[in-house]
Short mmCIF file of C-alpha atoms and ligand atoms in Angstrom, two decimals:
data_model
loop_
_atom_site.label_atom_id
_atom_site.label_comp_id
_atom_site.label_asym_id
_atom_site.label_seq_id
_atom_site.Cartn_x
_atom_site.Cartn_y
_atom_site.Cartn_z
CA MET T 1256 -31.40 20.90 -15.68
CA THR T 1257 -28.92 19.29 -12.66
CA GLU T 1258 -26.18 21.07 -11.93
CA LYS T 1259 -23.07 20.68 -12.78
CA LYS T 1260 -20.86 18.61 -10.47
CA ILE T 1261 -17.22 19.73 -9.34
CA PRO T 1262 -15.33 18.93 -13.61
CA ASP T 1263 -12.18 17.36 -11.53
CA LYS T 1264 -12.25 16.04 -8.76
CA GLN T 1265 -8.30 15.73 -8.27
CA CYS T 1266 -8.51 19.43 -8.83
CA LEU T 1267 -9.68 19.88 -5.00
CA GLY T 1268 -6.61 21.13 -3.15
CA ASP T 1269 -4.50 24.12 -2.53
CA PRO T 1270 -2.68 25.80 -4.95
CA ILE T 1271 1.05 25.68 -3.19
CA GLU T 1272 4.22 28.23 -3.55
CA PRO T 1273 6.77 27.41 -5.86
CA ALA T 1274 9.48 24.68 -4.58
CA ASN T 1275 12.59 23.32 -6.64
CA ILE T 1276 11.53 19.44 -6.86
CA VAL T 1277 14.39 17.76 -6.68
CA ILE T 1278 15.02 14.15 -7.90
CA PHE T 1279 17.70 11.37 -6.61
CA GLY T 1280 17.22 8.75 -9.05
CA ALA T 1281 15.74 10.32 -11.62
CA ALA T 1282 16.06 8.27 -14.36
CA GLY T 1283 14.63 5.18 -12.37
CA ASP T 1284 11.62 3.84 -12.37
CA LEU T 1285 9.65 5.27 -9.78
CA THR T 1286 10.30 8.92 -11.02
CA LYS T 1287 8.84 7.70 -14.93
CA ARG T 1288 6.18 5.39 -13.38
CA LYS T 1289 4.79 7.23 -10.59
CA LEU T 1290 6.41 10.70 -9.57
CA VAL T 1291 6.64 12.33 -12.76
CA PRO T 1292 2.53 11.02 -14.42
CA ALA T 1293 1.68 12.97 -10.80
CA LEU T 1294 3.60 15.91 -11.58
CA LEU T 1295 2.42 16.03 -14.64
CA LYS T 1296 -1.83 15.68 -12.82
CA MET T 1297 -0.78 17.80 -10.33
CA LEU T 1298 0.81 20.88 -13.11
CA ARG T 1299 -2.82 20.59 -15.03
CA CYS T 1300 -4.98 21.19 -11.45
CA GLY T 1301 -2.59 23.50 -11.03
CA LEU T 1302 -1.41 22.62 -8.01
CA LEU T 1303 2.56 22.60 -8.70
CA HIS T 1304 3.00 26.11 -9.34
CA PRO T 1305 3.97 26.85 -12.67
CA LYS T 1306 7.59 28.53 -11.63
CA SER T 1307 8.38 25.14 -9.81
CA LYS T 1308 11.69 23.82 -10.84
CA VAL T 1309 12.05 19.53 -11.48
CA ILE T 1310 15.89 19.15 -10.79
CA GLY T 1311 16.34 15.17 -11.79
CA LEU T 1312 19.91 13.60 -10.42
CA PHE T 1313 21.00 10.14 -11.96
CA LYS T 1314 24.26 9.51 -14.00
CA GLY T 1315 25.50 7.87 -17.08
CA ARG T 1316 23.51 10.23 -19.20
CA THR T 1317 22.12 13.48 -20.83
CA GLU T 1318 19.61 15.93 -20.18
CA SER T 1319 17.88 15.08 -23.41
CA ASP T 1320 17.92 11.23 -23.10
CA TRP T 1321 16.53 11.85 -19.23
CA LEU T 1322 13.70 13.77 -20.75
CA GLU T 1323 12.84 11.37 -23.69
CA SER T 1324 13.31 8.26 -21.18
CA LEU T 1325 10.39 10.29 -18.52
CA TYR T 1326 7.89 11.11 -21.71
CA GLN T 1327 8.07 7.39 -23.03
CA GLY T 1328 7.87 6.28 -19.28
CA VAL T 1329 4.76 8.09 -18.84
CA ARG T 1330 3.50 7.02 -22.09
CA ALA T 1331 3.75 3.25 -20.43
CA TYR T 1332 2.98 3.19 -17.36
CA ALA T 1333 -0.11 5.61 -16.88
CA PRO T 1334 -1.44 6.58 -19.50
CA GLU T 1335 -4.49 8.11 -17.47
CA VAL T 1336 -2.13 10.85 -18.13
CA ASN T 1337 -3.43 11.20 -21.57
CA LEU T 1338 -0.58 13.63 -21.62
CA ASP T 1339 -0.21 15.76 -25.07
CA ASP T 1340 2.27 17.97 -27.04
CA GLY T 1341 1.71 20.97 -25.05
CA GLN T 1342 1.41 19.67 -21.74
CA TRP T 1343 4.87 17.97 -22.06
CA GLN T 1344 6.78 21.10 -23.59
CA THR T 1345 5.29 22.78 -20.67
CA PHE T 1346 6.17 21.11 -18.56
CA LYS T 1347 10.68 20.00 -19.99
CA THR T 1348 11.18 23.64 -19.50
CA MET T 1349 10.49 23.02 -16.24
CA CYS T 1350 13.06 19.99 -15.95
CA LYS T 1351 16.97 20.52 -15.11
CA ALA T 1352 19.21 17.83 -14.89
CA VAL T 1353 21.96 17.31 -12.68
CA PRO T 1354 24.44 14.46 -13.59
CA GLY T 1355 26.48 13.10 -11.46
CA ASP T 1356 27.78 10.35 -8.31
CA LEU T 1357 25.75 10.49 -5.20
CA ARG T 1358 29.27 10.18 -3.20
CA ASP T 1359 31.14 12.89 -4.93
CA ASN T 1360 30.83 16.38 -3.40
CA ALA T 1361 31.22 18.28 -6.89
CA THR T 1362 26.73 16.31 -7.64
CA TYR T 1363 25.90 18.73 -4.23
CA ASP T 1364 28.72 21.77 -4.61
CA GLY T 1365 26.37 21.20 -8.70
CA LEU T 1366 23.31 20.97 -7.66
CA LYS T 1367 23.18 23.94 -4.95
CA ASP T 1368 24.95 25.95 -8.09
CA ALA T 1369 21.94 25.07 -9.81
CA LEU T 1370 19.29 25.93 -7.47
CA GLU T 1371 21.09 29.30 -6.65
CA THR T 1372 19.99 29.98 -10.38
CA ILE T 1373 16.36 29.90 -10.12
CA ASP T 1374 15.12 32.83 -9.62
CA GLY T 1375 11.83 33.84 -6.54
CA HIS T 1376 12.25 30.93 -4.23
CA ARG T 1377 14.76 28.62 -1.91
CA ASN T 1378 11.78 25.86 -1.13
CA ALA T 1379 13.09 22.39 -2.48
CA MET T 1380 11.68 18.83 -1.14
CA PHE T 1381 14.25 16.78 -2.61
CA TYR T 1382 12.67 12.83 -3.24
CA CYS T 1383 15.14 10.18 -2.53
CA ALA T 1384 13.94 7.63 -5.25
CA VAL T 1385 17.08 5.43 -4.63
CA PRO T 1386 17.26 2.31 -1.99
CA PRO T 1387 17.76 3.01 1.12
CA GLN T 1388 21.68 2.30 1.70
CA TRP T 1389 21.72 5.79 -0.62
CA TYR T 1390 19.82 8.17 2.43
CA ALA T 1391 22.54 8.63 4.42
CA THR T 1392 24.71 9.88 1.61
CA ILE T 1393 22.43 12.41 0.64
CA THR T 1394 21.70 14.23 3.72
CA THR T 1395 25.45 14.56 4.58
CA GLY T 1396 25.94 16.10 1.00
CA LEU T 1397 22.95 18.24 1.05
CA LYS T 1398 23.82 19.37 4.73
CA ARG T 1399 27.82 20.22 4.09
CA VAL T 1400 26.85 22.38 1.21
CA GLY T 1401 24.18 24.21 3.57
CA LEU T 1402 20.47 22.51 1.64
CA THR T 1403 19.05 21.17 4.89
CA ASP T 1404 18.64 24.84 6.02
CA GLU T 1405 15.87 26.14 6.31
CA THR T 1406 16.19 29.95 6.47
CA ASP T 1407 15.80 31.26 3.56
CA GLY T 1408 12.66 28.37 2.41
CA PHE T 1409 11.89 25.24 3.24
CA ARG T 1410 14.22 22.04 2.95
CA ARG T 1411 12.06 18.84 2.84
CA LEU T 1412 13.45 15.78 2.74
CA VAL T 1413 11.39 12.57 1.12
CA ILE T 1414 12.00 8.69 1.84
CA GLU T 1415 10.49 5.21 0.48
CA LYS T 1416 10.23 2.39 2.45
CA PRO T 1417 11.99 0.05 3.62
CA PHE T 1418 12.95 2.60 6.19
CA GLY T 1419 15.27 0.02 7.80
CA MET T 1420 14.62 -3.96 8.28
CA ASP T 1421 14.31 -5.00 11.51
CA LEU T 1422 14.80 -2.28 14.82
CA GLU T 1423 18.13 -2.55 14.76
CA SER T 1424 19.03 -0.61 11.41
CA ALA T 1425 15.36 1.34 11.39
CA LYS T 1426 16.70 3.11 14.30
CA LYS T 1427 20.98 3.02 12.55
CA LEU T 1428 19.06 5.28 9.84
CA ASN T 1429 17.12 7.83 11.91
CA GLY T 1430 20.14 7.83 14.28
CA GLU T 1431 21.71 9.05 10.48
CA LEU T 1432 18.88 11.18 9.09
CA GLN T 1433 18.70 13.43 11.90
CA ALA T 1434 22.34 14.12 11.91
CA SER T 1435 21.35 16.33 9.09
CA LEU T 1436 18.10 16.95 9.31
CA ASP T 1437 15.68 18.24 11.94
CA GLU T 1438 13.32 15.49 11.98
CA SER T 1439 10.06 17.73 10.68
CA GLN T 1440 11.50 18.22 7.72
CA ILE T 1441 11.76 14.36 6.77
CA TYR T 1442 8.41 13.09 5.50
CA ARG T 1443 9.39 9.10 5.13
CA ILE T 1444 6.29 8.20 2.50
CA ASP T 1445 3.64 4.89 2.87
CA HIS T 1446 2.18 5.60 -0.67
CA TYR T 1447 -0.91 3.46 1.13
CA LEU T 1448 -2.09 5.71 3.27
CA GLY T 1449 -2.08 8.92 0.22
CA LYS T 1450 -5.32 6.10 -1.43
CA GLU T 1451 -8.78 7.56 -1.55
CA SER T 1452 -10.51 4.91 0.20
CA VAL T 1453 -7.86 4.66 3.26
CA GLN T 1454 -8.12 8.46 4.17
CA ASN T 1455 -11.85 8.22 3.00
CA LEU T 1456 -11.78 5.51 6.49
CA LEU T 1457 -10.79 8.52 8.62
CA VAL T 1458 -13.69 10.69 7.43
CA TYR T 1459 -16.01 7.83 7.52
CA ARG T 1460 -14.99 6.69 11.14
CA PHE T 1461 -15.19 10.41 12.71
CA SER T 1462 -17.78 12.12 11.03
CA ASN T 1463 -20.44 9.38 10.87
CA SER T 1464 -22.22 9.53 14.46
CA ILE T 1465 -23.57 5.63 14.29
CA LEU T 1466 -20.33 4.44 13.79
CA GLU T 1467 -19.36 5.72 17.11
CA PRO T 1468 -20.33 3.85 19.21
CA LEU T 1469 -20.52 0.71 17.14
CA TRP T 1470 -16.72 0.33 16.95
CA ASN T 1471 -15.49 -1.27 19.74
CA ARG T 1472 -15.24 -4.58 20.57
CA ASN T 1473 -18.62 -5.17 21.91
CA PHE T 1474 -20.44 -4.78 18.39
CA ILE T 1475 -16.94 -6.20 15.97
CA ASP T 1476 -16.28 -9.29 16.29
CA HIS T 1477 -12.58 -8.76 14.27
CA ILE T 1478 -11.08 -6.45 11.07
CA GLN T 1479 -9.54 -8.42 8.31
CA ILE T 1480 -6.49 -6.16 6.69
CA SER T 1481 -6.10 -7.68 2.92
CA ALA T 1482 -4.19 -6.78 0.12
CA ALA T 1483 -3.66 -9.40 -2.35
CA GLU T 1484 -1.91 -8.72 -5.99
CA SER T 1485 -1.51 -10.54 -8.59
CA ILE T 1486 1.39 -9.50 -10.30
CA GLY T 1487 5.62 -10.74 -9.08
CA ILE T 1488 7.60 -9.90 -7.75
CA GLU T 1489 8.48 -8.13 -11.36
CA TYR T 1490 12.54 -7.17 -11.80
CA ARG T 1491 12.67 -6.10 -7.86
CA ALA T 1492 14.51 -9.39 -6.55
CA ASN T 1493 17.42 -7.83 -5.80
CA TYR T 1494 15.38 -6.08 -3.01
CA TYR T 1495 12.02 -8.52 -2.55
CA GLU T 1496 15.25 -11.99 -1.41
CA LYS T 1497 15.93 -9.50 1.26
CA SER T 1498 12.17 -8.05 2.10
CA GLY T 1499 9.81 -10.65 2.15
CA ALA T 1500 6.52 -10.29 2.33
CA LEU T 1501 6.76 -9.28 5.60
CA ARG T 1502 8.31 -6.12 5.36
CA ASP T 1503 7.09 -5.28 1.97
CA MET T 1504 3.77 -5.08 3.26
CA ILE T 1505 2.65 -5.81 6.69
CA GLN T 1506 5.42 -3.93 8.64
CA SER T 1507 4.63 -1.01 6.40
CA HIS T 1508 1.73 -0.71 4.50
CA LEU T 1509 -1.04 -2.53 6.09
CA MET T 1510 0.06 -1.88 10.21
CA GLN T 1511 -0.32 1.67 9.48
CA VAL T 1512 -3.72 0.77 7.61
CA MET T 1513 -4.53 -0.92 10.70
CA THR T 1514 -3.12 1.80 12.96
CA LEU T 1515 -6.01 3.88 11.51
CA VAL T 1516 -8.90 1.91 11.96
CA ALA T 1517 -7.97 1.07 16.06
CA MET T 1518 -6.85 4.59 16.62
CA GLU T 1519 -9.14 6.97 19.31
CA PRO T 1520 -10.42 9.67 17.37
CA PRO T 1521 -7.13 11.99 17.12
CA VAL T 1522 -8.33 16.19 19.41
CA GLU T 1523 -7.67 17.49 15.98
CA PHE T 1524 -6.63 16.38 12.54
CA THR T 1525 -3.71 17.71 12.75
CA ALA T 1526 0.20 15.53 11.95
CA ASP T 1527 0.89 14.56 15.21
CA ALA T 1528 -2.43 14.73 17.00
CA VAL T 1529 -2.98 12.30 14.14
CA ARG T 1530 0.54 10.61 14.90
CA ASP T 1531 0.26 10.71 18.48
CA GLU T 1532 -2.44 8.43 18.00
CA LYS T 1533 -1.33 5.45 15.92
CA ILE T 1534 1.49 5.36 18.25
CA LYS T 1535 -0.45 4.44 20.89
CA VAL T 1536 -2.25 1.54 19.20
CA LEU T 1537 0.76 0.27 18.13
CA ARG T 1538 2.25 0.48 21.73
CA ALA T 1539 -0.59 -1.53 22.37
CA VAL T 1540 -0.04 -4.04 20.15
CA ARG T 1541 0.26 -7.21 22.21
CA PRO T 1542 3.79 -8.80 21.35
CA PHE T 1543 4.39 -11.82 19.67
CA GLU T 1544 5.62 -14.12 21.37
CA LYS T 1545 7.77 -17.54 20.60
CA GLU T 1546 5.59 -19.80 21.31
CA ASN T 1547 2.34 -18.08 19.71
CA ILE T 1548 4.00 -16.84 16.00
CA LYS T 1549 3.60 -20.43 14.86
CA LYS T 1550 -0.12 -20.21 15.27
CA GLN T 1551 -1.07 -16.22 14.96
CA THR T 1552 1.05 -15.90 11.20
CA ILE T 1553 0.94 -18.27 8.28
CA ALA T 1554 4.31 -17.33 5.13
CA ALA T 1555 4.83 -18.85 1.52
CA GLN T 1556 5.53 -18.80 -1.37
CA TYR T 1557 3.58 -19.69 -5.30
CA SER T 1558 4.92 -22.31 -6.74
CA ALA T 1559 3.63 -22.06 -10.91
CA GLY T 1560 0.06 -21.53 -12.09
CA LYS T 1561 -2.09 -19.66 -14.33
CA ILE T 1562 -3.23 -16.31 -13.89
CA ASP T 1563 -6.16 -15.00 -16.25
CA GLY T 1564 -5.78 -18.29 -18.23
CA GLU T 1565 -1.58 -17.16 -18.63
CA ALA T 1566 1.28 -19.61 -16.97
CA VAL T 1567 3.04 -17.83 -14.59
CA LYS T 1568 6.46 -19.62 -13.42
CA SER T 1569 7.14 -19.49 -9.15
CA TYR T 1570 8.99 -17.98 -7.24
CA VAL T 1571 12.38 -19.34 -7.21
CA ALA T 1572 12.49 -19.57 -10.79
CA GLU T 1573 12.15 -15.47 -11.38
CA GLU T 1574 15.00 -13.78 -12.63
CA GLY T 1575 18.06 -13.02 -9.34
CA VAL T 1576 16.36 -15.77 -6.90
CA SER T 1577 18.21 -18.35 -5.76
CA PRO T 1578 17.01 -21.40 -6.14
CA GLU T 1579 16.29 -22.51 -2.24
CA SER T 1580 14.95 -19.29 -1.79
CA ALA T 1581 12.48 -20.07 1.39
CA THR T 1582 11.59 -15.94 1.33
CA GLU T 1583 7.61 -15.81 2.16
CA THR T 1584 5.85 -14.18 -0.85
CA LEU T 1585 2.40 -14.55 1.48
CA VAL T 1586 1.87 -14.28 5.14
CA GLY T 1587 -0.56 -13.32 7.53
CA ALA T 1588 -0.32 -12.54 10.65
CA ARG T 1589 -2.87 -11.91 13.64
CA PHE T 1590 -2.70 -9.05 16.27
CA TYR T 1591 -4.33 -8.18 19.54
CA ILE T 1592 -4.81 -4.98 20.14
CA ASP T 1593 -4.57 -4.82 24.48
CA ASN T 1594 -6.74 -1.46 24.81
CA TRP T 1595 -10.32 -0.82 26.56
CA ARG T 1596 -11.88 -0.16 23.17
CA TRP T 1597 -10.09 -3.72 21.07
CA GLN T 1598 -9.56 -6.66 24.18
CA GLY T 1599 -9.80 -9.80 22.52
CA VAL T 1600 -11.03 -8.08 18.94
CA PRO T 1601 -8.36 -10.55 16.65
CA PHE T 1602 -6.86 -8.04 14.27
CA VAL T 1603 -5.97 -10.19 10.40
CA LEU T 1604 -3.20 -8.90 8.66
CA TRP T 1605 -2.61 -10.87 5.32
CA THR T 1606 -1.10 -10.25 1.72
CA GLY T 1607 0.20 -11.98 -1.25
CA LYS T 1608 1.49 -12.60 -4.43
CA ARG T 1609 0.19 -13.90 -7.49
CA LEU T 1610 -3.16 -14.58 -6.16
CA PRO T 1611 -6.05 -14.62 -8.60
CA ARG T 1612 -6.83 -11.64 -8.33
CA ARG T 1613 -5.52 -7.85 -6.99
CA VAL T 1614 -8.04 -6.53 -4.32
CA SER T 1615 -7.43 -5.48 -1.17
CA GLU T 1616 -9.53 -4.21 1.40
CA ILE T 1617 -10.57 -4.04 5.17
CA VAL T 1618 -12.71 -5.31 6.25
CA ILE T 1619 -14.82 -5.04 9.71
CA ARG T 1620 -16.93 -8.19 10.83
CA PHE T 1621 -19.62 -7.50 13.37
CA ARG T 1622 -21.11 -9.64 16.01
CA LYS T 1623 -23.46 -12.20 14.20
CA PRO T 1624 -26.56 -11.61 15.58
CA PRO T 1625 -27.76 -13.30 18.87
CA PHE T 1626 -31.26 -14.66 17.73
CA ASN T 1627 -32.60 -16.30 14.15
CA LEU T 1628 -36.10 -14.56 14.94
CA PHE T 1629 -37.11 -16.52 11.51
CA ASP T 1630 -38.28 -19.43 9.57
CA THR T 1631 -35.28 -19.28 7.34
CA GLU T 1632 -34.19 -23.06 6.86
CA GLY T 1633 -30.73 -23.02 7.65
CA ASN T 1634 -30.09 -19.78 6.15
CA PRO T 1635 -29.29 -17.95 9.31
CA PRO T 1636 -29.31 -13.93 9.99
CA LEU T 1637 -25.79 -13.73 8.70
CA ALA T 1638 -22.58 -11.57 10.89
CA ASN T 1639 -22.88 -7.71 8.74
CA ALA T 1640 -20.08 -6.83 7.13
CA LEU T 1641 -18.33 -3.03 6.33
CA VAL T 1642 -15.64 -3.33 3.58
CA PHE T 1643 -13.33 -0.74 1.82
CA ARG T 1644 -12.61 -1.16 -1.16
CA VAL T 1645 -9.81 0.05 -1.76
CA HIS T 1646 -8.82 -0.94 -4.57
CA PRO T 1647 -10.74 -2.03 -7.65
CA ASP T 1648 -13.96 -0.63 -8.52
CA GLU T 1649 -12.43 2.29 -3.97
CA GLY T 1650 -15.49 1.98 -2.16
CA ILE T 1651 -17.39 0.79 0.73
CA SER T 1652 -20.37 -1.80 1.59
CA LEU T 1653 -22.80 -2.42 4.36
CA ARG T 1654 -24.00 -6.21 3.86
CA MET T 1655 -26.72 -6.86 5.93
CA ASN T 1656 -29.50 -9.48 5.90
CA ALA T 1657 -33.14 -8.77 3.91
CA LYS T 1658 -35.78 -10.47 2.89
CA LEU T 1659 -36.20 -12.43 0.36
CA PRO T 1660 -39.48 -10.89 -2.25
CA GLY T 1661 -42.22 -13.05 -2.10
CA LEU T 1662 -44.60 -14.90 0.92
CA THR T 1663 -41.55 -15.61 2.58
CA THR T 1664 -39.20 -14.72 5.74
CA ASP T 1665 -36.46 -16.25 4.04
CA ILE T 1666 -32.96 -14.61 4.02
CA LYS T 1667 -30.59 -12.44 1.70
CA ARG T 1668 -27.04 -11.06 1.78
CA SER T 1669 -27.86 -7.64 0.58
CA VAL T 1670 -25.02 -5.05 0.14
CA MET T 1671 -24.83 -1.85 -0.21
CA HIS T 1672 -22.78 -0.33 -1.94
CA ALA T 1673 -20.93 3.14 -2.42
CA PRO T 1674 -18.88 3.28 -4.92
CA TYR T 1675 -16.27 6.33 -5.50
CA SER T 1676 -16.67 6.45 -9.06
CA GLU T 1677 -20.46 8.04 -8.41
CA ASP T 1678 -19.39 10.38 -6.74
CA GLY T 1679 -17.55 12.22 -9.74
CA GLY T 1680 -13.59 13.10 -10.64
CA ASP T 1681 -11.32 10.84 -11.04
CA ILE T 1682 -9.44 9.29 -7.95
CA SER T 1683 -6.49 10.92 -6.90
CA ASP T 1684 -3.52 8.49 -7.25
CA ALA T 1685 -1.70 8.50 -3.92
CA TYR T 1686 1.62 10.15 -5.41
CA GLU T 1687 0.03 13.06 -6.60
CA VAL T 1688 -2.30 13.43 -2.51
CA LEU T 1689 1.16 12.70 -0.96
CA LEU T 1690 3.42 14.68 -3.13
CA HIS T 1691 0.80 18.25 -2.81
CA ASP T 1692 0.85 17.30 0.81
CA VAL T 1693 4.49 17.41 1.44
CA LEU T 1694 4.73 20.72 -0.71
CA SER T 1695 2.00 21.83 1.84
CA GLY T 1696 3.78 21.21 4.96
CA ASP T 1697 1.07 18.08 5.93
CA ALA T 1698 2.71 15.58 7.31
CA THR T 1699 0.30 13.86 8.45
CA LEU T 1700 -0.24 10.77 6.35
CA PHE T 1701 3.39 10.63 6.61
CA SER T 1702 5.38 8.24 9.14
CA ARG T 1703 7.74 9.63 12.48
CA ALA T 1704 10.37 8.11 13.62
CA ASP T 1705 8.68 6.52 16.44
CA GLU T 1706 6.15 5.31 15.00
CA VAL T 1707 8.06 2.92 12.99
CA GLU T 1708 11.03 1.80 15.75
CA GLU T 1709 7.45 1.05 17.49
CA SER T 1710 6.00 -0.93 14.67
CA TRP T 1711 9.46 -2.90 13.84
CA GLN T 1712 9.33 -3.28 17.18
CA ILE T 1713 6.16 -5.49 16.68
CA ILE T 1714 7.56 -7.68 14.06
CA ASP T 1715 11.40 -8.01 14.67
CA PRO T 1716 10.22 -11.38 17.08
CA ILE T 1717 8.75 -12.48 13.98
CA LEU T 1718 11.72 -12.08 11.76
CA GLN T 1719 13.63 -13.51 14.83
CA ALA T 1720 11.57 -16.83 14.85
CA TRP T 1721 12.26 -17.10 10.73
CA LYS T 1722 15.25 -15.98 10.38
CA ASP T 1723 17.07 -19.66 9.76
CA LYS T 1724 14.06 -21.61 8.23
CA LEU T 1725 15.58 -23.52 4.72
CA SER T 1726 11.67 -24.29 4.25
CA ILE T 1727 8.34 -23.15 3.46
CA ASN T 1728 4.97 -24.07 2.72
CA ARG T 1729 3.78 -23.31 -1.41
CA TYR T 1730 0.91 -21.93 -2.92
CA GLN T 1731 -0.02 -22.34 -6.19
CA ALA T 1732 -0.13 -19.22 -7.98
CA GLY T 1733 -4.12 -17.76 -9.14
CA THR T 1734 -5.42 -20.04 -7.24
CA TRP T 1735 -7.42 -19.60 -3.54
CA GLU T 1736 -5.63 -22.53 -1.65
CA ILE T 1737 -3.53 -21.38 1.16
CA GLU T 1738 -2.43 -23.99 3.38
CA GLY T 1739 -3.10 -22.64 7.27
CA MET T 1740 -4.75 -19.56 5.66
CA GLU T 1741 -8.13 -21.05 7.16
CA GLU T 1742 -6.98 -21.76 10.50
CA LEU T 1743 -5.65 -18.19 10.86
CA PHE T 1744 -8.76 -17.00 11.06
CA GLU T 1745 -10.49 -19.24 13.42
CA GLY T 1746 -12.99 -17.95 15.63
CA CYS T 1747 -13.78 -15.46 13.85
CA GLU T 1748 -17.18 -15.25 13.02
CA LEU T 1749 -17.65 -16.40 9.08
CA GLY T 1750 -14.21 -17.28 9.11
CA TRP T 1751 -11.43 -16.14 5.80
CA HIS T 1752 -12.95 -13.66 3.81
CA LYS T 1753 -11.58 -14.42 -0.05
CA PRO T 1754 -11.73 -11.47 -1.50
CA GLY T 1755 -14.75 -10.94 -3.43
CA HIS T 1756 -16.92 -13.41 -1.71
C1 LIG B 850 5.10 -1.70 -2.32
C2 LIG B 850 5.58 -3.14 -2.46
O1 LIG B 850 5.53 -0.91 -1.50
O2 LIG B 850 3.43 -1.93 -2.63
C3 LIG B 850 4.63 -4.49 -3.80
O3 LIG B 850 6.94 -2.81 -2.33
C4 LIG B 850 3.91 -4.00 -4.16
O4 LIG B 850 5.94 -4.98 -3.39
C5 LIG B 850 2.91 -2.68 -3.32
O5 LIG B 850 3.54 -4.30 -4.86
C6 LIG B 850 1.60 -2.56 -3.44
O6 LIG B 850 0.95 -1.53 -3.84
P1 LIG B 850 -0.19 -1.11 -4.49
O7 LIG B 850 -0.19 0.28 -5.20
O8 LIG B 850 0.09 -1.83 -6.23
O9 LIG B 850 -1.52 -1.69 -3.34
#
């Protein structure tokens, strides 16, 4: 009989000390869709201490309405939780509501009182599931009542992107947060870094000796980091109109991934050692100059089309979007990292909404074989690729050339695929990983203030160049016909790797 595998991969991880999980914006969408499902899964796996409490701040409803909406939300958006009555009852007893307006001092006094009634510990994680304009109000409110002070337990603040809208506003936000908290107490979440395959990228890079000699300009032709989405902007016109795809996905998620692909091995796997290496990558990124922004970037917006046979409207017809909007829903940018390892290797990052499928991947394209030894009749061996599939079908594949069976030396593409689904257990959702990290004080996967500012420094010239644009190219929803995409990969071996091709 084969030995039984560890039953649930989600249960791997150290249990953590009890903590109060305070959620600002507890009646909002993020709480229902992501935070509560993650907490429920952590509770089931023993990763959330049963003495922890979940304290929800919101206004305009009762505690029982709030709990009911969480319950319905988990059932609707997170079926993978398999919520049963017993589990929900246990979770409910851990929840407490603190209704109030974020602008009122009384809300923070009420929160402090509520936290003081909880026995046994004073640890608290404050999760801001609210728009960024509230962050400074919240931290000031917490500081006023002494809830940022760590003398009797940890006090950690978690915030979601955007961390500013450009360099100037990012600096302002960092200053405001640091006026109330020490940098070590601030956890800037980037949920992409909590994804299995993104973390596996680090393990793959730094635990396989065959990769190390290849991981540089001598063997790698270019690197593509992409996130194609089939969804539109959903209900978020208000945010998206101001943000656009460059801020929403490139400045945050995809540039973070780029730093992990490109960084030097850190001396140890600790938060600051890893983040120091990531920052060095950002500092080495060649600045975008006005003259080459046109050549090195593309921006476009979806027009109406069909996805999976269903008609979808154009971006400008989405609720809340101005009919004249020139906001980009697709963006591509070609980066260069001017250092010893990566000189001359293009890093092409691209993302778009309303594309035919949801696929996110990291494609490491190696140089082509120097010479074709075989008589392959116009079908030469192609450059190898190592592909990290972030989703769906998380896993890693290596594209090689192999012999076609039979009396021939003809070549076929052979894909060695290592899907995660075969490794046993579910794949943890990014939020479980990241919440667990915050509660255990591990900031490795969170962005530091200087890192955020460096990345804006890189993106600011593109924002400046696009600032006054009145029109934008269109692409039809549900197609890969994107003007300029092939050109963005000019000179790159095999060009644009369309997802799934
Ligand atoms: C969010 C962006 O940060 O990431 C969204 O604001 C995007 O626009 C989402 O859809 C993508 O994340 P995931 O995990 O679905 O790939």
